[in-house]
Coordinates of C-alpha atoms (C1' of nucleotides) in Angstrom, one line a residue:
Chain A
M11 CA 0.6 6.7 35.9
S12 CA 0.1 10.4 35.6
W13 CA 3.3 11.3 37.2
R14 CA 5.0 10.4 33.9
K15 CA 3.2 13.1 32.0
E16 CA 3.6 15.5 34.9
Q17 CA 7.3 14.9 34.9
R18 CA 7.6 15.5 31.2
R19 CA 5.8 18.7 31.6
A20 CA 8.1 19.7 34.4
E21 CA 11.1 18.9 32.2
R22 CA 10.0 20.9 29.3
G23 CA 7.3 23.3 30.5
Y24 CA 3.9 23.9 29.0
H25 CA 5.2 24.6 25.6
H26 CA 7.2 21.9 23.8
G27 CA 9.3 24.2 21.7
N28 CA 9.8 21.9 18.7
L29 CA 6.7 19.8 18.5
K30 CA 6.3 19.7 14.8
E31 CA 9.7 18.2 14.3
A32 CA 9.3 15.9 17.3
L33 CA 6.0 14.6 15.8
L34 CA 7.6 13.9 12.4
Q35 CA 10.4 12.0 14.0
A36 CA 8.0 10.0 16.2
A37 CA 5.8 9.2 13.3
L38 CA 8.8 8.1 11.3
G39 CA 9.8 5.7 14.0
L40 CA 6.3 4.4 14.3
I41 CA 5.8 3.9 10.6
A42 CA 9.1 2.0 10.4
E43 CA 7.9 -0.3 13.1
K44 CA 4.3 -0.9 12.2
G45 CA 3.8 0.5 8.8
A46 CA 1.8 3.6 7.7
A47 CA -1.4 1.7 8.4
G48 CA -0.5 0.9 11.9
F49 CA 0.8 4.3 12.9
T50 CA -1.6 6.4 14.9
F51 CA -1.7 10.1 15.5
A52 CA -2.3 9.5 19.2
D53 CA 0.8 7.4 19.5
A54 CA 2.9 10.1 17.9
A55 CA 1.6 12.6 20.4
R56 CA 2.2 10.3 23.3
M57 CA 5.7 9.7 22.1
A58 CA 6.3 13.4 22.0
G59 CA 4.9 13.8 25.5
V60 CA 1.9 16.0 24.6
S61 CA -1.8 15.6 24.6
A62 CA -3.7 14.0 21.8
A63 CA -5.0 17.3 20.6
A64 CA -1.7 19.1 20.4
P65 CA -0.7 17.7 17.0
Y66 CA -3.6 19.5 15.4
R67 CA -1.8 22.8 16.0
H68 CA 0.8 21.6 13.5
F69 CA -1.1 19.3 11.1
R70 CA -4.6 19.6 9.8
D71 CA -5.1 15.9 10.3
R72 CA -3.3 12.6 10.3
D73 CA -3.1 12.5 6.6
E74 CA -1.2 15.8 6.5
L75 CA 1.4 14.4 8.8
L76 CA 1.7 11.4 6.5
S77 CA 1.9 13.7 3.5
S78 CA 4.7 15.7 5.1
I79 CA 6.7 12.6 5.7
A80 CA 6.1 11.4 2.2
Q81 CA 7.3 14.7 0.8
R82 CA 10.4 14.7 3.0
G83 CA 10.9 11.2 1.7
F84 CA 10.8 12.2 -1.9
E85 CA 13.3 14.9 -1.2
Q86 CA 15.8 12.5 0.4
F87 CA 15.0 10.1 -2.4
E88 CA 15.8 12.6 -5.0
A89 CA 19.1 13.5 -3.2
R90 CA 20.2 9.9 -3.1
L91 CA 19.3 9.2 -6.7
T92 CA 21.1 12.4 -7.7
A93 CA 24.2 11.4 -5.8
A94 CA 24.0 7.9 -7.3
W95 CA 23.7 9.2 -10.8
D96 CA 26.6 11.5 -10.3
D97 CA 25.9 13.0 -13.6
G98 CA 26.7 9.8 -15.4
R99 CA 30.2 9.3 -14.1
P100 CA 32.3 7.4 -14.8
D101 CA 30.2 6.1 -17.6
T102 CA 26.5 6.1 -18.3
V103 CA 25.8 2.5 -17.9
T104 CA 27.7 2.1 -14.6
A105 CA 26.0 5.2 -13.2
F106 CA 22.6 4.0 -14.4
E107 CA 23.0 0.7 -12.5
R108 CA 24.2 2.6 -9.5
V109 CA 20.9 4.5 -9.6
G110 CA 19.0 1.2 -9.6
R111 CA 20.9 0.1 -6.5
A112 CA 20.3 3.4 -4.8
Y113 CA 16.6 2.9 -5.4
L114 CA 16.7 -0.5 -3.6
A115 CA 19.0 0.8 -0.9
F116 CA 16.6 3.6 -0.2
A117 CA 13.6 1.2 0.0
R118 CA 15.6 -1.0 2.4
E119 CA 17.2 1.6 4.6
E120 CA 14.3 4.0 4.8
P121 CA 11.3 1.8 5.1
A122 CA 9.3 4.5 6.8
F123 CA 9.8 7.0 4.0
Y124 CA 9.3 4.3 1.4
N125 CA 6.1 3.2 3.0
A126 CA 4.7 6.7 3.3
M127 CA 5.7 7.5 -0.3
F128 CA 4.5 4.4 -2.1
E129 CA 2.5 2.2 0.2
S130 CA 0.4 4.4 2.4
G131 CA -2.2 4.8 -0.3
L132 CA -2.4 8.5 0.2
P133 CA -3.4 10.4 -3.0
V134 CA -0.2 11.9 -4.4
D135 CA -2.1 14.2 -6.7
A136 CA -4.0 15.7 -3.8
N137 CA -1.1 17.7 -2.6
P138 CA 0.7 19.8 -5.2
A139 CA 3.9 20.1 -3.2
L140 CA 4.0 16.3 -2.8
Q141 CA 3.3 15.7 -6.4
A142 CA 6.1 18.1 -7.4
A143 CA 8.6 16.4 -5.0
S144 CA 7.6 13.1 -6.5
E145 CA 8.2 14.4 -10.0
R146 CA 11.5 15.9 -9.2
A147 CA 12.7 12.5 -7.9
F148 CA 11.4 10.8 -11.0
N149 CA 13.1 13.3 -13.2
I150 CA 16.5 12.0 -12.0
I151 CA 15.7 8.7 -13.5
R152 CA 14.3 10.3 -16.5
A153 CA 17.4 12.5 -17.1
A154 CA 19.5 9.4 -16.7
A155 CA 17.4 7.6 -19.2
E156 CA 17.7 10.5 -21.6
R157 CA 21.5 10.3 -21.5
L158 CA 21.4 6.6 -21.9
A159 CA 19.0 6.8 -24.9
A160 CA 21.4 9.2 -26.6
L161 CA 23.9 6.4 -26.5
A162 CA 21.8 4.1 -28.5
P163 CA 24.0 2.1 -30.8
P164 CA 24.1 3.7 -34.2
G165 CA 21.8 2.2 -36.8
T166 CA 19.2 1.3 -34.3
P167 CA 16.1 3.4 -33.6
R168 CA 16.5 5.5 -30.5
P169 CA 14.3 4.3 -27.7
P170 CA 12.1 7.0 -26.1
A171 CA 13.8 8.1 -23.0
M172 CA 10.5 8.6 -21.1
M173 CA 9.6 5.0 -21.8
M174 CA 12.9 3.8 -20.7
A175 CA 12.6 5.8 -17.5
L176 CA 9.2 4.3 -16.8
H177 CA 10.4 0.8 -17.4
I178 CA 13.3 1.2 -15.1
W179 CA 11.1 2.8 -12.5
S180 CA 8.6 -0.1 -12.7
M181 CA 11.4 -2.7 -12.4
A182 CA 12.9 -1.0 -9.4
H183 CA 9.6 -0.5 -7.7
G184 CA 8.4 -4.0 -8.5
V185 CA 11.5 -5.6 -7.1
A186 CA 11.4 -3.3 -4.0
S187 CA 7.8 -4.0 -3.2
L188 CA 7.8 -7.7 -3.9
F189 CA 11.1 -8.8 -2.6
S190 CA 12.9 -6.1 -0.6
R191 CA 10.6 -5.0 2.1
G192 CA 8.9 -6.3 5.2
D193 CA 7.7 -9.8 5.2
A194 CA 7.9 -9.7 1.4
A195 CA 11.7 -9.9 1.9
R196 CA 11.1 -13.3 3.6
R197 CA 10.3 -14.9 0.3
K198 CA 13.0 -17.3 -0.5
L199 CA 14.8 -16.2 -3.6
P200 CA 17.6 -17.7 -5.7
M201 CA 19.4 -14.3 -5.5
S202 CA 19.3 -11.0 -3.6
P203 CA 17.0 -8.3 -4.6
D204 CA 20.0 -6.2 -5.7
E205 CA 21.3 -8.9 -7.9
L206 CA 17.8 -9.5 -9.2
L207 CA 17.3 -5.9 -10.2
E208 CA 20.8 -5.5 -11.6
A209 CA 20.3 -8.5 -13.8
E210 CA 16.9 -7.3 -14.9
V211 CA 18.2 -3.9 -15.8
L212 CA 21.2 -5.3 -17.7
I213 CA 19.1 -7.7 -19.7
Y214 CA 16.7 -4.9 -20.5
L215 CA 19.5 -2.6 -21.6
R216 CA 20.9 -5.4 -23.7
G217 CA 17.5 -5.8 -25.3
L218 CA 17.8 -2.2 -26.3
G219 CA 21.1 -2.9 -27.9
F220 CA 23.3 -1.4 -25.3
P221 CA 26.6 -3.2 -24.6
T222 CA 26.4 -4.2 -21.0
D223 CA 28.8 -7.0 -20.4
R224 CA 31.8 -4.8 -20.3
R225 CA 32.2 -1.2 -19.4
P226 CA 33.8 1.3 -21.8
P227 CA 37.3 2.4 -20.9
A228 CA 36.2 4.8 -18.2
K229 CA 37.2 8.3 -18.9
S230 CA 36.7 8.9 -22.5
A231 CA 34.3 8.4 -25.4
E232 CA 30.9 7.2 -24.4
P233 CA 29.9 5.7 -27.7
P234 CA 31.5 2.5 -26.8
P235 CA 32.8 -0.6 -28.6
V236 CA 29.8 -2.5 -29.7
P237 CA 30.5 -6.0 -28.7
P238 CA 31.5 -8.1 -31.6
E239 CA 28.6 -10.5 -30.9
A240 CA 26.2 -7.7 -31.7
S241 CA 26.8 -8.4 -35.3
S242 CA 26.6 -12.1 -35.0
G243 CA 23.5 -14.1 -35.7
S244 CA 21.6 -13.7 -32.5
G245 CA 23.0 -10.5 -31.2
V246 CA 23.4 -12.0 -27.7
P247 CA 26.7 -11.8 -25.9
P248 CA 27.9 -14.9 -24.2
G249 CA 27.7 -15.1 -20.4
G250 CA 24.5 -13.6 -19.1
P251 CA 24.2 -10.8 -16.6
W252 CA 23.2 -13.5 -14.2
G253 CA 26.6 -15.0 -14.2
K254 CA 27.8 -18.2 -15.5
P255 CA 25.4 -21.0 -15.7
K256 CA 26.3 -23.7 -13.4
Chain B
M6 CA -33.5 5.7 11.1
S7 CA -34.2 2.5 12.8
W8 CA -37.1 1.5 10.6
R9 CA -34.5 0.7 8.0
K10 CA -33.0 -2.1 10.0
E11 CA -36.4 -3.2 11.2
Q12 CA -37.5 -3.6 7.7
R13 CA -34.5 -5.5 6.7
R14 CA -35.1 -7.8 9.5
A15 CA -38.7 -8.2 8.5
E16 CA -37.6 -9.0 5.0
R17 CA -35.1 -11.7 5.9
G18 CA -35.9 -12.8 9.4
Y19 CA -33.6 -13.1 12.4
H20 CA -31.2 -15.2 10.5
H21 CA -29.5 -13.9 7.4
G22 CA -29.0 -17.3 5.8
N23 CA -25.9 -16.4 3.8
L24 CA -24.1 -13.9 5.9
K25 CA -20.6 -15.1 5.2
E26 CA -20.9 -14.7 1.5
A27 CA -22.8 -11.4 1.9
L28 CA -19.9 -10.1 4.0
L29 CA -17.3 -11.1 1.5
Q30 CA -19.2 -9.4 -1.3
A31 CA -19.8 -6.3 0.8
A32 CA -16.2 -6.1 1.8
L33 CA -15.1 -6.5 -1.8
G34 CA -17.2 -3.6 -2.8
L35 CA -16.0 -1.4 0.0
I36 CA -12.3 -2.3 -0.7
A37 CA -12.8 -1.4 -4.3
E38 CA -14.2 1.9 -3.3
K39 CA -11.9 3.0 -0.5
G40 CA -9.0 0.6 -0.4
A41 CA -8.3 -2.1 2.1
A42 CA -7.2 0.5 4.6
G43 CA -10.4 2.3 4.4
F44 CA -12.7 -0.7 4.6
T45 CA -14.3 -1.3 8.0
F46 CA -15.8 -4.4 9.5
A47 CA -18.7 -2.3 10.8
D48 CA -19.4 -1.0 7.3
A49 CA -19.5 -4.5 5.9
A50 CA -21.9 -5.6 8.6
R51 CA -24.1 -2.6 8.0
M52 CA -24.2 -3.3 4.3
A53 CA -25.3 -6.8 5.0
G54 CA -28.0 -5.5 7.3
V55 CA -26.7 -7.2 10.4
S56 CA -25.3 -5.9 13.7
A57 CA -21.7 -5.1 14.2
A58 CA -21.1 -8.3 16.2
A59 CA -22.6 -10.7 13.7
P60 CA -19.5 -10.9 11.5
Y61 CA -17.6 -12.5 14.3
R62 CA -19.6 -15.6 13.9
H63 CA -17.9 -16.1 10.5
F64 CA -14.5 -14.5 10.8
R65 CA -12.2 -14.4 13.8
D66 CA -11.5 -10.8 13.1
R67 CA -11.2 -8.2 10.4
D68 CA -7.9 -9.6 9.3
E69 CA -9.4 -13.0 8.6
L70 CA -12.0 -11.4 6.3
L71 CA -9.2 -9.6 4.5
S72 CA -7.3 -12.8 4.3
S73 CA -10.2 -14.7 2.9
I74 CA -10.6 -12.1 0.2
A75 CA -6.9 -12.2 -0.6
Q76 CA -7.0 -16.0 -0.9
R77 CA -10.0 -15.9 -3.2
G78 CA -8.2 -13.3 -5.2
F79 CA -5.2 -15.5 -5.6
E80 CA -7.4 -18.3 -6.8
Q81 CA -9.1 -16.1 -9.4
F82 CA -5.7 -14.7 -10.3
E83 CA -4.3 -18.1 -10.9
A84 CA -7.3 -19.1 -13.0
R85 CA -6.9 -16.1 -15.2
L86 CA -3.2 -16.5 -15.6
T87 CA -3.7 -20.1 -16.4
A88 CA -6.3 -19.3 -19.1
A89 CA -4.0 -16.6 -20.5
W90 CA -1.1 -18.9 -20.7
D91 CA -3.2 -21.6 -22.3
D92 CA -0.3 -24.0 -22.1
G93 CA 1.8 -21.9 -24.4
R94 CA -0.5 -21.8 -27.4
P95 CA -0.2 -20.8 -30.1
D96 CA 3.4 -20.1 -29.4
T97 CA 5.4 -19.5 -26.3
V98 CA 6.2 -15.8 -26.7
T99 CA 2.7 -14.9 -27.7
A100 CA 1.3 -16.8 -24.8
F101 CA 3.8 -15.2 -22.5
E102 CA 2.8 -11.8 -23.5
R103 CA -0.8 -12.7 -23.0
V104 CA 0.0 -13.6 -19.4
G105 CA 1.5 -10.2 -18.9
R106 CA -1.6 -8.5 -20.2
A107 CA -3.7 -10.8 -18.0
Y108 CA -1.8 -9.7 -15.0
L109 CA -2.5 -6.0 -15.8
A110 CA -6.1 -6.8 -16.7
F111 CA -6.6 -8.4 -13.3
A112 CA -5.1 -5.5 -11.5
R113 CA -7.4 -3.1 -13.4
E114 CA -10.6 -5.1 -13.4
E115 CA -10.4 -6.5 -9.9
P116 CA -9.0 -3.6 -7.9
A117 CA -10.4 -5.0 -4.6
F118 CA -8.8 -8.4 -5.0
Y119 CA -5.5 -6.9 -6.1
N120 CA -5.6 -4.5 -3.2
A121 CA -6.2 -7.2 -0.7
M122 CA -3.6 -9.4 -2.3
F123 CA -0.7 -7.0 -2.7
E124 CA -1.4 -3.7 -1.0
S125 CA -3.2 -4.4 2.2
G126 CA 0.0 -5.2 4.0
L127 CA -1.3 -8.4 5.5
P128 CA 1.4 -10.9 6.3
V129 CA 1.1 -13.5 3.5
D130 CA 3.2 -16.0 5.4
A131 CA 1.0 -15.9 8.4
N132 CA -1.8 -17.9 6.7
P133 CA -0.5 -21.2 5.1
A134 CA -3.5 -21.5 2.8
L135 CA -3.0 -17.9 1.7
Q136 CA 0.7 -18.5 1.0
A137 CA -0.1 -21.7 -0.9
A138 CA -2.6 -19.9 -3.1
S139 CA -0.1 -17.1 -3.7
E140 CA 2.5 -19.7 -4.7
R141 CA 0.2 -21.5 -7.0
A142 CA -0.5 -18.3 -8.9
F143 CA 3.2 -17.5 -9.1
N144 CA 3.9 -21.0 -10.4
I145 CA 2.0 -20.2 -13.5
I146 CA 4.4 -17.5 -14.3
R147 CA 7.2 -19.7 -13.3
A148 CA 6.0 -22.6 -15.5
A149 CA 5.7 -20.2 -18.4
A150 CA 9.2 -18.9 -17.8
E151 CA 10.4 -22.5 -17.7
R152 CA 9.1 -23.1 -21.2
L153 CA 10.4 -19.9 -22.4
A154 CA 13.9 -20.6 -21.0
A155 CA 13.9 -23.9 -22.8
L156 CA 13.6 -22.0 -26.1
A157 CA 16.7 -20.0 -25.5
P158 CA 18.5 -19.7 -28.8
P159 CA 21.1 -22.3 -29.2
G160 CA 24.7 -21.2 -28.5
T161 CA 23.6 -18.9 -25.6
P162 CA 23.6 -19.7 -22.0
R163 CA 20.1 -20.7 -20.8
P164 CA 18.7 -18.1 -18.4
P165 CA 17.5 -19.5 -15.1
A166 CA 13.7 -19.8 -15.4
M167 CA 13.2 -18.8 -11.8
M168 CA 15.0 -15.6 -12.4
M169 CA 13.0 -14.9 -15.5
A170 CA 9.8 -15.5 -13.7
L171 CA 10.8 -13.1 -10.9
H172 CA 11.8 -10.5 -13.4
I173 CA 8.5 -10.7 -15.2
W174 CA 6.6 -10.7 -12.0
S175 CA 8.4 -7.6 -10.8
M176 CA 7.7 -5.8 -14.1
A177 CA 4.1 -6.6 -14.1
H178 CA 3.7 -5.7 -10.5
G179 CA 5.7 -2.5 -10.9
V180 CA 3.7 -1.3 -13.8
A181 CA 0.4 -2.3 -12.2
S182 CA 1.1 -0.5 -8.9
L183 CA 2.6 2.5 -10.4
F184 CA 0.5 3.2 -13.4
S185 CA -2.5 1.0 -13.6
R186 CA -4.4 1.5 -10.4
G187 CA -6.3 4.1 -8.5
D188 CA -5.0 7.6 -8.6
A189 CA -1.7 6.2 -9.8
A190 CA -3.4 5.6 -13.1
R191 CA -3.9 9.4 -13.3
R192 CA -0.3 10.0 -14.0
K193 CA 0.1 11.2 -17.5
L194 CA 1.9 8.7 -19.6
P195 CA 3.1 8.6 -23.1
M196 CA 1.5 5.2 -23.5
S197 CA -1.0 2.9 -21.8
P198 CA 0.1 0.6 -19.0
D199 CA -0.5 -2.3 -21.3
E200 CA 1.7 -1.0 -24.0
L201 CA 4.3 0.0 -21.4
L202 CA 4.4 -3.5 -20.0
E203 CA 4.3 -5.2 -23.3
A204 CA 7.3 -3.1 -24.6
E205 CA 9.1 -3.8 -21.4
V206 CA 8.7 -7.5 -21.6
L207 CA 9.6 -7.6 -25.3
I208 CA 12.8 -5.6 -24.7
Y209 CA 13.7 -7.8 -21.8
L210 CA 13.1 -11.0 -23.9
R211 CA 15.2 -9.6 -26.6
G212 CA 17.9 -8.9 -24.1
L213 CA 17.8 -12.6 -23.4
G214 CA 18.2 -13.4 -27.1
F215 CA 14.7 -14.3 -27.9
P216 CA 13.4 -13.4 -31.3
T217 CA 10.5 -11.1 -30.5
D218 CA 9.9 -9.0 -33.5
R219 CA 8.1 -11.8 -35.4
R220 CA 6.4 -14.9 -34.1
P221 CA 7.1 -18.3 -35.2
P222 CA 4.6 -19.3 -37.9
A223 CA 1.5 -19.9 -35.8
K224 CA -0.9 -22.3 -37.2
S225 CA -3.7 -19.8 -37.4
A226 CA -4.2 -16.1 -36.9
E227 CA -1.5 -14.2 -35.0
P228 CA -1.9 -11.0 -36.9
P229 CA 1.5 -9.2 -37.1
P230 CA 1.0 -5.7 -35.7
V231 CA 4.2 -4.5 -37.2
P232 CA 5.0 -4.7 -40.9
P233 CA 7.8 -7.3 -41.4
E234 CA 10.5 -4.9 -42.3
A235 CA 13.0 -6.8 -40.1
S236 CA 16.3 -7.0 -41.8
S237 CA 18.7 -4.4 -40.8
G238 CA 22.3 -5.1 -40.3
S239 CA 22.8 -4.9 -36.5
G240 CA 20.8 -7.8 -35.3
V241 CA 18.5 -5.4 -33.6
P242 CA 15.1 -5.3 -35.2
P243 CA 14.2 -1.9 -36.6
G244 CA 11.2 -0.3 -35.0
G245 CA 11.5 -1.2 -31.4
P246 CA 8.8 -2.9 -29.4
W247 CA 7.7 0.6 -28.6
G248 CA 6.6 1.2 -32.1
K249 CA 8.0 3.5 -34.7
P250 CA 10.0 6.4 -33.6
K251 CA 8.4 9.6 -34.7
Chain C
dC9 C1' 8.0 46.9 34.2
dG10 C1' 3.1 45.9 33.0
dG11 C1' 0.0 44.3 30.1
dC12 C1' -1.7 42.4 25.6
dT13 C1' -1.9 39.1 22.2
dC14 C1' -1.6 35.0 19.9
dA15 C1' 0.7 30.7 19.0
dT16 C1' 0.7 26.6 21.4
dG17 C1' -0.9 23.2 24.6
dT18 C1' -4.8 20.9 27.6
dA19 C1' -9.1 18.5 29.0
dA20 C1' -13.3 16.9 27.8
dA21 C1' -16.6 15.3 24.8
dG22 C1' -18.6 13.1 20.5
dC23 C1' -18.1 10.2 17.0
dT24 C1' -16.6 5.5 14.8
dC25 C1' -14.4 1.2 15.0
dG26 C1' -12.9 -3.4 16.7
dT27 C1' -14.0 -6.7 19.9
dT28 C1' -16.2 -9.3 23.7
dC29 C1' -20.0 -11.0 26.4
dA30 C1' -24.4 -12.4 27.9
dC31 C1' -28.6 -13.2 26.0
dA32 C1' -32.2 -14.1 22.1
dT33 C1' -33.9 -16.6 18.1
dG34 C1' -35.3 -20.2 15.3
dA35 C1' -33.8 -24.1 11.9
dG36 C1' -33.3 -28.7 12.0
dC37 C1' -33.1 -33.0 14.3
dT38 C1' -35.3 -36.5 17.4
Chain D
dA24 C1' -43.4 -31.1 20.7
dG25 C1' -39.2 -30.2 22.5
dC26 C1' -34.0 -29.7 22.4
dT27 C1' -29.9 -27.9 20.8
dC28 C1' -26.7 -25.3 18.7
dA29 C1' -25.4 -22.2 15.1
dT30 C1' -26.4 -17.7 14.2
dG31 C1' -27.7 -13.0 15.3
dT32 C1' -28.5 -8.9 18.9
dG33 C1' -27.5 -5.2 22.2
dA34 C1' -24.7 -3.3 25.4
dA35 C1' -20.3 -2.2 26.9
dC36 C1' -15.2 -1.4 26.8
dG37 C1' -11.1 0.7 25.1
dA38 C1' -8.8 3.2 21.5
dG39 C1' -8.3 6.5 17.9
dC40 C1' -9.7 10.9 15.4
dT41 C1' -11.3 15.3 15.7
dT42 C1' -13.5 19.5 17.6
dT43 C1' -14.3 22.8 21.2
dA44 C1' -13.7 25.7 25.0
dC45 C1' -10.3 27.0 28.0
dA46 C1' -5.2 27.6 29.9
dT47 C1' -0.4 29.1 29.5
dG48 C1' 3.3 31.7 28.6
dA49 C1' 6.7 33.9 25.1
dG50 C1' 7.4 37.9 22.7
dC51 C1' 6.3 42.4 21.9
dC52 C1' 4.8 47.2 22.6
dG53 C1' 4.4 51.2 25.3

DNA sequence: CGGCTCATGTAAAGCTCGTTCACATGAGCT
DNA sequence: AGCTCATGTGAACGAGCTTTACATGAGCCG
């Protein structure tokens, strides 16, 4: 069985040339397959065709590899959230919902990153760079919440943007971890995780007094038509975000 | 170092007498300390004062021990949620919020159980007993949501109880995993996880049209934390669930 | 070109863990 | 008293993590 390794060596020489990147890619694949817990340093080395000790030239230990992946994940996460937010276009509520969907999409499409970021149990605050990356990502949600809070219907107390951001984050994370990943996704649900989160966010926003059943006329003024129902007895618009009751 | 084991043996004889339970307790302690990932079968055996092979007389493998703990956790979880719900007394909304707090309290006070149940990555659907226990716990939330849904203000579409239950679950789980456990709890927040979740749930319920600023006249106590200044024009209570804006 | 140096890779070894196996012990029944 | 079987032991295997001493060769300097 040794000819395999010999051949690899023959193909690429004694030095790999790009081992660090190769290890990251290998780890990413392994984590996607078996989870951060199941991934092994040795496997990554094997996959890259080097000895088990080689990775230590590039990462202090297994945790540092995991950390690197998590950090990279937070960066991509931030990028995707930023793109989804698109600076609040075409209107704040629409963009806000798009951020929520982007959160779920990331969790679904990048299970390895998501796992390393949120489910690997590595101490986020141990690595300053990691913590910073994590905060940058959260700040997108926070900035969006800030804009949303500024739209609070007149006459109502303005909700703290930070609180809103934390709420939205917890909803997205809760839905993602419980229903949108791995075998958790196998739970039988009356609706898709995306729909579930969208409804949740909409109901929440309505609870804050935002008009959510209809979008403002796109381009112009944000401070939108407060739905007439808002002044009625219960303040609840007809037809819930979950669609029409059957 | 061997005198240690010898002495243990001398104290308790060849047979432990209650090894299964001792292992469960040991594992619980270890998981609380180092997480489900960090816990080792060997450590549990050591802690119980037996050889590394002894546990295999009581558990097929490490996963089965973890599974047992998770199951026990779900049972305690169910018990606590049931107690908190108290069949909806003194009123549905109050009881509902109490369930939310019980969720967080459990996550905080029983980190080992919570870890095994939700963060250990073990396949819930692999073990039927485990799955059943998990479902029983969820059914408490679901039953509570059912009752709450029945209270939907007249004239509004009744929200699907299942959806409400999933929403509440995701909020509680999201807050618990992000802010209420381990080093995640070290994130600096403008409010406690309990307050965060309570506000989140209240806003959500308000989004569904439930009156949340004041409880229905409970027969007994039910001290109103907020002065009853509720009578602005917009149908939105002044002073959000997050308290007074400063 | 020749030689030096240092980043990068290797092999071997020590440790822990999970797991299995053959064997030991003794509690409880007959 | 003797049997039996559940329960515990020790040794052993393979695998992973990590360190250490050594090997290789790419890039640089004269």
